[in-house]
Amino acid sequence: MAEDTFLTDDFVRQLTAVGGVDIVVGLPTFNNRATVGRVLNAIQVGLAKYFPRERSVLINPDGGSTDGTPELVRTTTVEHYETLLAASPLRTFQRVSTVYPIGHGSGLAWRTILAAADLLGAKACISLSPDLESITPEWVDALVRPIYKEKFDFVAPIYRRHKFDGLLIKNVLWPLIRATYGSDIREPTATEVGLSGRLASHLAAQDVWRQTDTSQEGLRLWMTTLALVGNYRVCQAFLGPKTLGRNTARHDIVATVRQAVGELLRCLEAHEAFWMNRSGSQPTPVFGFQYGVAVEPVRINRARLLQTFRTGAAELASVLQSILTPTTLQQIQQVAALDDREFRFPDDLWVKTIYEFAASYHHSVINRDHLLQALVPLYQGRVASFVLQHYRAGAEEVEQHLEALSRRFEELKAYLVEGWTAKK
Amino acid sequence: MPDARTQPDDDPLWYKDAVFYEVHVRAFYDSNADGIGDFRGLTQKLDYLEELGVDTIWLLPFYPSPLRDDGYDVADYTDVHPNYGTLEDLKVFLEEAHRRRMRVVTELVVNHTSDQHPWFQEARKSRDNPKRNWYVWSDTDDRYREARIIFTDTELSNWAWDPISKQYYWHRFFSHQPDLNFDNPEVVEEVWKIMKYWRELGVDGFRVDAVPYLVEREGTNCENLPETHQIIKFLRRRLDEAFGSNFLLAEANQWPADVRAYFGDGDEFHMAFHFPLMPRMFMAVRLEDRKPIIDILRRTPDIPPTCQWGIFLRNHDELTLEMVSDEERDYMYDEYALDRAARLNLGIRRRLAPLVDNDRRRIELMNSLLLSLPGSPIIYYGDEIGMGDNIYLGDRNGVRTPMQWNGGWNAGFSQADPERLYLPLIANPVYGYQRINVESQLRSAHSLLAWMKRIIRVRKSTRVFGRGSIEFLHPANHRALAYVREYQGETVLVVNNLSSSAHPVELDLRRWRGMVPIEMFGGNLFPRIGEAPYPITLGPYQYYWFRLRRL
Amino acid sequence: MWQYIVGTLSTTLSQFFRGIMGLLPRLVAVLIIIVIGWVGAFILQWILKKVLAWVRFNALFRNTSLIPTLRKAALPPPDELLARLVFWGVGLGFTFLASSSLGIFGLQEEVSKIILFIPQLVVALLVLLLGLLLANFFGRATLLAAVNANYASPRFLSNVVQFLIVIFAATMALDQLGVGHRVVLIAFSISFGAVMLGLAIAFGLGGRDVARRILERQFPEKKKEEEDEISPL
């Protein structure tokens, strides 16, 4: 990291004043005035309660908020420690706020946090979203403890989600990562993660930071991947339900698929030596008691999903031809022809579809961005099928299905390897 | 007679500038080879104390006593324990001390007596004895239930059964220390007589033991009661009427807000120990964070202008952790008393040097804090040379071993057979008297003792430390504890690095812009203060004292 | 007379034969040069292929869209393409060089004309190729975007885009060749105008309902969606 000029003088000065720390808590913000106070209090109470003796610092890279978020971050204090903790914290709660230039994307926020963790010699570095409604002080403990006490390097969260929440992760990212890298990571794109100092330094030293257009999802997936392939000890921590503030922007499905799946495939290509000869998967240890809790139901407009899928299957035939094998394409078109009531996108077909997309991505049969866009309608078909199939199912039943799907991904991995290594 | 003091310095606020030295006669120097220190020995060593620079000697109890609580169980309030010499010896000592312009403060242990005291022997004879009402009796042991038990390691109840008169008697400390009944005017009058007696003999003031517990009332925790304050006000008034300049020091192990009451409107105690500050100084250095010290001083109320806080690092008792939260106590135990043998009651029975791993830099830093924070510092004997302790001696005896004068026979403390010493000497290779002793340190210009002399001299070069205001600076670096003391146009800036590593710190000194900092130990000038943040680089555990002058 | 005739004839013949005899060695030499040229071109092509394969030339283009682009244009992969270009270039070069050395009057001029025309032809072909590729790319991009945005008849939109780009490229290519400047411009204008008019009419008349449906779906339903749908992610 010879050219570390991205850190402003003021930021370096603030870091100097902080000196060495044990725990870095990263909180990237951008116009989060409404929710950041609660998150900040949860962090302060969490640190005071679970890590009262450790030296800790909050790093707040702000993307140029206009609503006074950084000021709030600098000044928010817990009013009644005594009633919350029956004690007051031993240490000063240190915080550093820095504004990075607008237009640099979230990559710089992450890079700032990791660089701070690296420079301050932190043993653990966690990150939290500023718009969390459901955060509790226990989240801090859940993310830090496995690293601090159990010598893990990477803590991915596990959220309690509604059965129809996080379907891209459930249907693509999670099973594909599990089948390829052999690690069971339920939330590979989460903001709430914990990193060991070693891993944080490793990530901070990567070249990827020069690309300023890296997306949030892509960045987090990339970090997860490096943790998986880099001989780091990985675990998961149960956090409970994740509820975001009302103002949080809703994701655009096309953009998300392009970023998340695109980054996943890019990583697969970069680390093919790691996963090519692996088979099966290892369970990842999970910390925390997984309590049950009612979660806000997620409703999905099935009609529109189906419509997009059918249009896509028909209109994109010429594009899909170059990506999929004739058999698979034919089967998809058969699925598209099914009546609404008996509409099903079978697991095996879905696995093969994903694998063929991955192989075609690798061989660059068409422009890679087009390839990812072509996946979107098919994914919507799969989601429609998933929702129809489990409309009345309980959470347990859905979990079983996902487990089965994930195993199919593992069992059919040879199919991916074959397509990947075939000469086209 | 009245007021044997001969010093020209008759400032009634002398205690504000004083540096106290706490010593037990028994532990200092044995002049008659019986293995126990005595007043003649103490008198012989006054030159040493004068040289050190201390100006007030606080003597632990030297009264006749069965010595079951190190003399805090008094059996006769008006005499000297034969082990320590005679009243004559004491008088000589007082004269010699005064000749060296030093003052002497003694213990007034009147919350309770020894059960061997004639008063208690009288009182327990029968329920209708005239002295019966001098103590607190009860048919049951469930009165004053809300009063906490202080010696939790040895006592189960504050009541003890007297088999002779078949009643329970009240004791806040050990069961062999029955509490006097301060609701009885005869007792108060008797206490006044004791005070008068010693003042006339030449003692300059009293450290009043266990003040909060004098009076008991049902339904309260029997601490800090208004009736207790009335008694103190009464005694103070009598004292002020009879003598010109007096000094009363309260031992009240309470939160600052509660201790504040013992200053009254300047009509109760002159000085009181600041108990909660002491563990927090240790905590701050271990946490490498100034927060504990600033927090506790922020929670410390203002006191009347004639009053003063007494601050200390270590004393003859355990490092008390009563005035900290559970979290803080656990931290202190884990960091300073990992060895369970070092723990006693709610505290840690260790001396300064072993507490900081015999790290000279930390010893110096702790003393820099002690001598520069608001209040009058009290140095515990032996800590000026970095003496060690022996936590296996039982109770608090481990920090009460003989003073180590040289590397010879019995550390130069006594000519007696080593087996006769009242407590064994510290003899381990690290803290033993062969290694840590006054004589060897006198030979080196860089010994801890030499350094202590120097810092005391620097402190006494100005009144700003004893009397000045304090203003904390808030540099972004929390490892730096910086404050400005000001008094009558004098300004001193103190910067301490609480951390074990080097740190830069930037101070906002704009209020003092244009002034030039002069380092007080070496007298060197530092760059003039300007508008910009003033940068200082601090080495590990480093401290700077700057006099700010307009040049 | 006869003798004159015979003499002339023999002179002519002998001149002819002398000419032939003079030309023949040159012709043979030319043929040999041509053959050597083509053989050399072939060998060069073979060597180049091996070298390119050895240095993994194609791998350079792995992450670019060149390979799929070439495939789409029914062209071989980059290493093969380069080798063939070298083969044809070297072979043709030798042929032209050799024929000019025959010293036949006029042939030299024609050959040089052909050689001068080649760059223009190549440029025109490249323009056309590029146009085809761009048409393909943007056509597909439009198709995907339209499908994912739920527009009606995405393929139609895609074809229009493709058609326009091809027309534009063809115009440029012909212009490059210098073939009937004016005709080309007029033809382009007419066809472009026709397409636009067609679109306008299609949307104005035939697509009235479609257009209404599209508008309906775009605006009023948006609110409803937000209420009952979070995100299928």
mmCIF file with all atom_site columns, C-alpha atoms in Angstrom, chain A residues 132-284:
data_model
loop_
_atom_site.group_PDB
_atom_site.id
_atom_site.type_symbol
_atom_site.label_atom_id
_atom_site.label_alt_id
_atom_site.label_comp_id
_atom_site.label_asym_id
_atom_site.label_entity_id
_atom_site.label_seq_id
_atom_site.pdbx_PDB_ins_code
_atom_site.Cartn_x
_atom_site.Cartn_y
_atom_site.Cartn_z
_atom_site.occupancy
_atom_site.B_iso_or_equiv
_atom_site.pdbx_formal_charge
_atom_site.auth_seq_id
_atom_site.auth_comp_id
_atom_site.auth_asym_id
_atom_site.auth_atom_id
_atom_site.pdbx_PDB_model_num
ATOM 1   C CA . LEU A 1 132 ? -30.638 -0.865  10.968  1.00 0.00 ? 132 LEU A CA 1
ATOM 2   C CA . GLU A 1 133 ? -33.877 -0.794  12.907  1.00 0.00 ? 133 GLU A CA 1
ATOM 3   C CA . SER A 1 134 ? -33.465 -4.125  14.600  1.00 0.00 ? 134 SER A CA 1
ATOM 4   C CA . ILE A 1 135 ? -29.905 -3.790  15.861  1.00 0.00 ? 135 ILE A CA 1
ATOM 5   C CA . THR A 1 136 ? -29.196 -4.665  19.491  1.00 0.00 ? 136 THR A CA 1
ATOM 6   C CA . PRO A 1 137 ? -25.986 -4.321  21.520  1.00 0.00 ? 137 PRO A CA 1
ATOM 7   C CA . GLU A 1 138 ? -25.692 -8.085  21.210  1.00 0.00 ? 138 GLU A CA 1
ATOM 8   C CA . TRP A 1 139 ? -24.834 -7.735  17.530  1.00 0.00 ? 139 TRP A CA 1
ATOM 9   C CA . VAL A 1 140 ? -21.526 -6.185  18.468  1.00 0.00 ? 140 VAL A CA 1
ATOM 10  C CA . ASP A 1 141 ? -20.788 -9.123  20.702  1.00 0.00 ? 141 ASP A CA 1
ATOM 11  C CA . ALA A 1 142 ? -21.938 -11.658 18.122  1.00 0.00 ? 142 ALA A CA 1
ATOM 12  C CA . LEU A 1 143 ? -19.645 -10.263 15.446  1.00 0.00 ? 143 LEU A CA 1
ATOM 13  C CA . VAL A 1 144 ? -16.603 -9.552  17.595  1.00 0.00 ? 144 VAL A CA 1
ATOM 14  C CA . ARG A 1 145 ? -16.498 -12.457 20.011  1.00 0.00 ? 145 ARG A CA 1
ATOM 15  C CA . PRO A 1 146 ? -15.756 -15.263 17.531  1.00 0.00 ? 146 PRO A CA 1
ATOM 16  C CA . ILE A 1 147 ? -12.782 -13.279 16.300  1.00 0.00 ? 147 ILE A CA 1
ATOM 17  C CA . TYR A 1 148 ? -11.640 -11.956 19.617  1.00 0.00 ? 148 TYR A CA 1
ATOM 18  C CA . LYS A 1 149 ? -12.076 -15.035 21.735  1.00 0.00 ? 149 LYS A CA 1
ATOM 19  C CA . GLU A 1 150 ? -12.209 -17.929 19.294  1.00 0.00 ? 150 GLU A CA 1
ATOM 20  C CA . LYS A 1 151 ? -9.593  -16.792 16.786  1.00 0.00 ? 151 LYS A CA 1
ATOM 21  C CA . PHE A 1 152 ? -11.850 -16.806 13.756  1.00 0.00 ? 152 PHE A CA 1
ATOM 22  C CA . ASP A 1 153 ? -10.994 -14.495 10.874  1.00 0.00 ? 153 ASP A CA 1
ATOM 23  C CA . PHE A 1 154 ? -14.330 -13.908 9.257   1.00 0.00 ? 154 PHE A CA 1
ATOM 24  C CA . VAL A 1 155 ? -17.777 -13.782 10.801  1.00 0.00 ? 155 VAL A CA 1
ATOM 25  C CA . ALA A 1 156 ? -20.707 -13.789 8.412   1.00 0.00 ? 156 ALA A CA 1
ATOM 26  C CA . PRO A 1 157 ? -24.095 -13.059 9.924   1.00 0.00 ? 157 PRO A CA 1
ATOM 27  C CA . ILE A 1 158 ? -27.196 -15.184 9.888   1.00 0.00 ? 158 ILE A CA 1
ATOM 28  C CA . TYR A 1 159 ? -30.429 -13.242 9.874   1.00 0.00 ? 159 TYR A CA 1
ATOM 29  C CA . ARG A 1 160 ? -33.844 -14.487 10.733  1.00 0.00 ? 160 ARG A CA 1
ATOM 30  C CA . ARG A 1 161 ? -35.564 -13.857 7.404   1.00 0.00 ? 161 ARG A CA 1
ATOM 31  C CA . HIS A 1 162 ? -39.025 -14.348 6.040   1.00 0.00 ? 162 HIS A CA 1
ATOM 32  C CA . LYS A 1 163 ? -39.251 -17.369 3.737   1.00 0.00 ? 163 LYS A CA 1
ATOM 33  C CA . PHE A 1 164 ? -39.513 -15.126 0.691   1.00 0.00 ? 164 PHE A CA 1
ATOM 34  C CA . ASP A 1 165 ? -36.849 -12.656 1.795   1.00 0.00 ? 165 ASP A CA 1
ATOM 35  C CA . GLY A 1 166 ? -33.408 -12.878 0.238   1.00 0.00 ? 166 GLY A CA 1
ATOM 36  C CA . LEU A 1 167 ? -34.395 -15.131 -2.631  1.00 0.00 ? 167 LEU A CA 1
ATOM 37  C CA . LEU A 1 168 ? -31.394 -14.322 -4.808  1.00 0.00 ? 168 LEU A CA 1
ATOM 38  C CA . ILE A 1 169 ? -29.126 -15.436 -1.994  1.00 0.00 ? 169 ILE A CA 1
ATOM 39  C CA . LYS A 1 170 ? -31.197 -18.511 -1.281  1.00 0.00 ? 170 LYS A CA 1
ATOM 40  C CA . ASN A 1 171 ? -31.508 -19.601 -4.917  1.00 0.00 ? 171 ASN A CA 1
ATOM 41  C CA . VAL A 1 172 ? -28.196 -18.582 -6.394  1.00 0.00 ? 172 VAL A CA 1
ATOM 42  C CA . LEU A 1 173 ? -25.466 -17.089 -4.266  1.00 0.00 ? 173 LEU A CA 1
ATOM 43  C CA . TRP A 1 174 ? -25.592 -19.305 -1.210  1.00 0.00 ? 174 TRP A CA 1
ATOM 44  C CA . PRO A 1 175 ? -25.884 -22.680 -2.989  1.00 0.00 ? 175 PRO A CA 1
ATOM 45  C CA . LEU A 1 176 ? -23.392 -21.743 -5.677  1.00 0.00 ? 176 LEU A CA 1
ATOM 46  C CA . ILE A 1 177 ? -20.772 -20.624 -3.147  1.00 0.00 ? 177 ILE A CA 1
ATOM 47  C CA . ARG A 1 178 ? -21.430 -23.710 -1.103  1.00 0.00 ? 178 ARG A CA 1
ATOM 48  C CA . ALA A 1 179 ? -21.070 -26.007 -4.094  1.00 0.00 ? 179 ALA A CA 1
ATOM 49  C CA . THR A 1 180 ? -17.942 -24.366 -5.446  1.00 0.00 ? 180 THR A CA 1
ATOM 50  C CA . TYR A 1 181 ? -15.884 -23.210 -2.467  1.00 0.00 ? 181 TYR A CA 1
ATOM 51  C CA . GLY A 1 182 ? -17.355 -25.862 -0.212  1.00 0.00 ? 182 GLY A CA 1
ATOM 52  C CA . SER A 1 183 ? -18.340 -23.436 2.551   1.00 0.00 ? 183 SER A CA 1
ATOM 53  C CA . ASP A 1 184 ? -21.815 -22.961 3.901   1.00 0.00 ? 184 ASP A CA 1
ATOM 54  C CA . ILE A 1 185 ? -22.247 -19.167 4.164   1.00 0.00 ? 185 ILE A CA 1
ATOM 55  C CA . ARG A 1 186 ? -25.865 -18.159 4.456   1.00 0.00 ? 186 ARG A CA 1
ATOM 56  C CA . GLU A 1 187 ? -25.301 -14.438 3.971   1.00 0.00 ? 187 GLU A CA 1
ATOM 57  C CA . PRO A 1 188 ? -22.402 -13.903 1.582   1.00 0.00 ? 188 PRO A CA 1
ATOM 58  C CA . THR A 1 189 ? -23.358 -10.299 0.801   1.00 0.00 ? 189 THR A CA 1
ATOM 59  C CA . ALA A 1 190 ? -24.127 -8.964  4.265   1.00 0.00 ? 190 ALA A CA 1
ATOM 60  C CA . THR A 1 191 ? -23.030 -5.547  5.512   1.00 0.00 ? 191 THR A CA 1
ATOM 61  C CA . GLU A 1 192 ? -22.787 -6.837  9.051   1.00 0.00 ? 192 GLU A CA 1
ATOM 62  C CA . VAL A 1 193 ? -19.551 -8.775  9.090   1.00 0.00 ? 193 VAL A CA 1
ATOM 63  C CA . GLY A 1 194 ? -16.623 -9.255  11.387  1.00 0.00 ? 194 GLY A CA 1
ATOM 64  C CA . LEU A 1 195 ? -13.032 -9.492  10.188  1.00 0.00 ? 195 LEU A CA 1
ATOM 65  C CA . SER A 1 196 ? -9.862  -10.331 12.032  1.00 0.00 ? 196 SER A CA 1
ATOM 66  C CA . GLY A 1 197 ? -7.056  -7.806  11.892  1.00 0.00 ? 197 GLY A CA 1
ATOM 67  C CA . ARG A 1 198 ? -5.117  -10.226 9.706   1.00 0.00 ? 198 ARG A CA 1
ATOM 68  C CA . LEU A 1 199 ? -7.905  -10.498 7.153   1.00 0.00 ? 199 LEU A CA 1
ATOM 69  C CA . ALA A 1 200 ? -8.599  -6.759  7.249   1.00 0.00 ? 200 ALA A CA 1
ATOM 70  C CA . SER A 1 201 ? -4.960  -6.016  6.444   1.00 0.00 ? 201 SER A CA 1
ATOM 71  C CA . HIS A 1 202 ? -5.007  -8.583  3.665   1.00 0.00 ? 202 HIS A CA 1
ATOM 72  C CA . LEU A 1 203 ? -8.117  -7.026  2.123   1.00 0.00 ? 203 LEU A CA 1
ATOM 73  C CA . ALA A 1 204 ? -6.791  -3.509  2.515   1.00 0.00 ? 204 ALA A CA 1
ATOM 74  C CA . ALA A 1 205 ? -3.727  -4.459  0.522   1.00 0.00 ? 205 ALA A CA 1
ATOM 75  C CA . GLN A 1 206 ? -5.684  -5.694  -2.510  1.00 0.00 ? 206 GLN A CA 1
ATOM 76  C CA . ASP A 1 207 ? -5.659  -4.005  -5.886  1.00 0.00 ? 207 ASP A CA 1
ATOM 77  C CA . VAL A 1 208 ? -9.389  -4.001  -6.347  1.00 0.00 ? 208 VAL A CA 1
ATOM 78  C CA . TRP A 1 209 ? -9.662  -0.631  -4.554  1.00 0.00 ? 209 TRP A CA 1
ATOM 79  C CA . ARG A 1 210 ? -8.478  1.216   -7.609  1.00 0.00 ? 210 ARG A CA 1
ATOM 80  C CA . GLN A 1 211 ? -11.789 0.450   -9.287  1.00 0.00 ? 211 GLN A CA 1
ATOM 81  C CA . THR A 1 212 ? -14.091 3.087   -7.988  1.00 0.00 ? 212 THR A CA 1
ATOM 82  C CA . ASP A 1 213 ? -17.294 1.661   -9.407  1.00 0.00 ? 213 ASP A CA 1
ATOM 83  C CA . THR A 1 214 ? -17.395 -1.451  -7.274  1.00 0.00 ? 214 THR A CA 1
ATOM 84  C CA . SER A 1 215 ? -20.880 -2.029  -5.955  1.00 0.00 ? 215 SER A CA 1
ATOM 85  C CA . GLN A 1 216 ? -21.776 -2.723  -2.331  1.00 0.00 ? 216 GLN A CA 1
ATOM 86  C CA . GLU A 1 217 ? -22.978 -6.247  -2.985  1.00 0.00 ? 217 GLU A CA 1
ATOM 87  C CA . GLY A 1 218 ? -20.042 -7.024  -5.208  1.00 0.00 ? 218 GLY A CA 1
ATOM 88  C CA . LEU A 1 219 ? -17.574 -5.727  -2.663  1.00 0.00 ? 219 LEU A CA 1
ATOM 89  C CA . ARG A 1 220 ? -18.994 -7.780  0.169   1.00 0.00 ? 220 ARG A CA 1
ATOM 90  C CA . LEU A 1 221 ? -19.128 -10.885 -1.973  1.00 0.00 ? 221 LEU A CA 1
ATOM 91  C CA . TRP A 1 222 ? -15.548 -10.306 -2.924  1.00 0.00 ? 222 TRP A CA 1
ATOM 92  C CA . MET A 1 223 ? -14.523 -10.035 0.729   1.00 0.00 ? 223 MET A CA 1
ATOM 93  C CA . THR A 1 224 ? -16.381 -13.210 1.569   1.00 0.00 ? 224 THR A CA 1
ATOM 94  C CA . THR A 1 225 ? -14.659 -14.972 -1.315  1.00 0.00 ? 225 THR A CA 1
ATOM 95  C CA . LEU A 1 226 ? -11.188 -13.865 -0.263  1.00 0.00 ? 226 LEU A CA 1
ATOM 96  C CA . ALA A 1 227 ? -11.908 -15.096 3.242   1.00 0.00 ? 227 ALA A CA 1
ATOM 97  C CA . LEU A 1 228 ? -13.021 -18.453 1.869   1.00 0.00 ? 228 LEU A CA 1
ATOM 98  C CA . VAL A 1 229 ? -10.140 -19.027 -0.499  1.00 0.00 ? 229 VAL A CA 1
ATOM 99  C CA . GLY A 1 230 ? -7.402  -17.480 1.619   1.00 0.00 ? 230 GLY A CA 1
ATOM 100 C CA . ASN A 1 231 ? -7.035  -20.082 4.333   1.00 0.00 ? 231 ASN A CA 1
ATOM 101 C CA . TYR A 1 232 ? -8.936  -17.973 6.860   1.00 0.00 ? 232 TYR A CA 1
ATOM 102 C CA . ARG A 1 233 ? -11.090 -19.387 9.625   1.00 0.00 ? 233 ARG A CA 1
ATOM 103 C CA . VAL A 1 234 ? -14.679 -18.603 8.787   1.00 0.00 ? 234 VAL A CA 1
ATOM 104 C CA . CYS A 1 235 ? -17.754 -18.804 10.975  1.00 0.00 ? 235 CYS A CA 1
ATOM 105 C CA . GLN A 1 236 ? -21.262 -17.416 11.197  1.00 0.00 ? 236 GLN A CA 1
ATOM 106 C CA . ALA A 1 237 ? -23.081 -15.547 13.949  1.00 0.00 ? 237 ALA A CA 1
ATOM 107 C CA . PHE A 1 238 ? -26.815 -15.470 14.478  1.00 0.00 ? 238 PHE A CA 1
ATOM 108 C CA . LEU A 1 239 ? -28.036 -11.882 14.736  1.00 0.00 ? 239 LEU A CA 1
ATOM 109 C CA . GLY A 1 240 ? -31.802 -12.188 14.586  1.00 0.00 ? 240 GLY A CA 1
ATOM 110 C CA . PRO A 1 241 ? -34.135 -10.326 12.275  1.00 0.00 ? 241 PRO A CA 1
ATOM 111 C CA . LYS A 1 242 ? -32.734 -7.568  10.132  1.00 0.00 ? 242 LYS A CA 1
ATOM 112 C CA . THR A 1 243 ? -35.056 -4.650  9.627   1.00 0.00 ? 243 THR A CA 1
ATOM 113 C CA . LEU A 1 244 ? -33.946 -1.562  7.802   1.00 0.00 ? 244 LEU A CA 1
ATOM 114 C CA . GLY A 1 245 ? -35.259 1.943   8.157   1.00 0.00 ? 245 GLY A CA 1
ATOM 115 C CA . ARG A 1 246 ? -38.119 3.102   5.964   1.00 0.00 ? 246 ARG A CA 1
ATOM 116 C CA . ASN A 1 247 ? -36.077 5.406   3.825   1.00 0.00 ? 247 ASN A CA 1
ATOM 117 C CA . THR A 1 248 ? -33.724 2.733   2.662   1.00 0.00 ? 248 THR A CA 1
ATOM 118 C CA . ALA A 1 249 ? -33.674 2.595   -1.122  1.00 0.00 ? 249 ALA A CA 1
ATOM 119 C CA . ARG A 1 250 ? -35.183 -0.526  -2.610  1.00 0.00 ? 250 ARG A CA 1
ATOM 120 C CA . HIS A 1 251 ? -32.968 -2.557  -4.803  1.00 0.00 ? 251 HIS A CA 1
ATOM 121 C CA . ASP A 1 252 ? -33.358 -2.770  -8.521  1.00 0.00 ? 252 ASP A CA 1
ATOM 122 C CA . ILE A 1 253 ? -33.510 -6.420  -9.456  1.00 0.00 ? 253 ILE A CA 1
ATOM 123 C CA . VAL A 1 254 ? -31.543 -6.101  -12.704 1.00 0.00 ? 254 VAL A CA 1
ATOM 124 C CA . ALA A 1 255 ? -28.776 -4.098  -11.098 1.00 0.00 ? 255 ALA A CA 1
ATOM 125 C CA . THR A 1 256 ? -28.544 -6.440  -8.134  1.00 0.00 ? 256 THR A CA 1
ATOM 126 C CA . VAL A 1 257 ? -28.340 -9.580  -10.250 1.00 0.00 ? 257 VAL A CA 1
ATOM 127 C CA . ARG A 1 258 ? -25.718 -7.970  -12.440 1.00 0.00 ? 258 ARG A CA 1
ATOM 128 C CA . GLN A 1 259 ? -23.618 -6.896  -9.462  1.00 0.00 ? 259 GLN A CA 1
ATOM 129 C CA . ALA A 1 260 ? -23.984 -9.867  -7.176  1.00 0.00 ? 260 ALA A CA 1
ATOM 130 C CA . VAL A 1 261 ? -24.021 -12.712 -9.675  1.00 0.00 ? 261 VAL A CA 1
ATOM 131 C CA . GLY A 1 262 ? -21.481 -10.885 -11.829 1.00 0.00 ? 262 GLY A CA 1
ATOM 132 C CA . GLU A 1 263 ? -19.073 -10.533 -8.922  1.00 0.00 ? 263 GLU A CA 1
ATOM 133 C CA . LEU A 1 264 ? -19.624 -14.125 -7.889  1.00 0.00 ? 264 LEU A CA 1
ATOM 134 C CA . LEU A 1 265 ? -18.784 -15.391 -11.382 1.00 0.00 ? 265 LEU A CA 1
ATOM 135 C CA . ARG A 1 266 ? -15.822 -13.067 -11.650 1.00 0.00 ? 266 ARG A CA 1
ATOM 136 C CA . CYS A 1 267 ? -14.508 -14.443 -8.350  1.00 0.00 ? 267 CYS A CA 1
ATOM 137 C CA . LEU A 1 268 ? -15.127 -18.002 -9.525  1.00 0.00 ? 268 LEU A CA 1
ATOM 138 C CA . GLU A 1 269 ? -12.966 -17.285 -12.520 1.00 0.00 ? 269 GLU A CA 1
ATOM 139 C CA . ALA A 1 270 ? -10.220 -15.704 -10.454 1.00 0.00 ? 270 ALA A CA 1
ATOM 140 C CA . HIS A 1 271 ? -10.125 -18.593 -7.993  1.00 0.00 ? 271 HIS A CA 1
ATOM 141 C CA . GLU A 1 272 ? -10.882 -21.535 -10.240 1.00 0.00 ? 272 GLU A CA 1
ATOM 142 C CA . ALA A 1 273 ? -7.818  -23.378 -9.008  1.00 0.00 ? 273 ALA A CA 1
ATOM 143 C CA . PHE A 1 274 ? -9.298  -23.319 -5.513  1.00 0.00 ? 274 PHE A CA 1
ATOM 144 C CA . TRP A 1 275 ? -12.724 -24.762 -6.211  1.00 0.00 ? 275 TRP A CA 1
ATOM 145 C CA . MET A 1 276 ? -12.264 -26.875 -9.328  1.00 0.00 ? 276 MET A CA 1
ATOM 146 C CA . ASN A 1 277 ? -11.214 -30.041 -7.542  1.00 0.00 ? 277 ASN A CA 1
ATOM 147 C CA . ARG A 1 278 ? -13.279 -29.650 -4.407  1.00 0.00 ? 278 ARG A CA 1
ATOM 148 C CA . SER A 1 279 ? -16.387 -31.658 -3.758  1.00 0.00 ? 279 SER A CA 1
ATOM 149 C CA . GLY A 1 280 ? -19.075 -31.553 -1.130  1.00 0.00 ? 280 GLY A CA 1
ATOM 150 C CA . SER A 1 281 ? -19.134 -28.858 1.537   1.00 0.00 ? 281 SER A CA 1
ATOM 151 C CA . GLN A 1 282 ? -18.202 -28.306 5.158   1.00 0.00 ? 282 GLN A CA 1
ATOM 152 C CA . PRO A 1 283 ? -20.693 -26.835 7.588   1.00 0.00 ? 283 PRO A CA 1
ATOM 153 C CA . THR A 1 284 ? -19.587 -23.466 8.953   1.00 0.00 ? 284 THR A CA 1
#
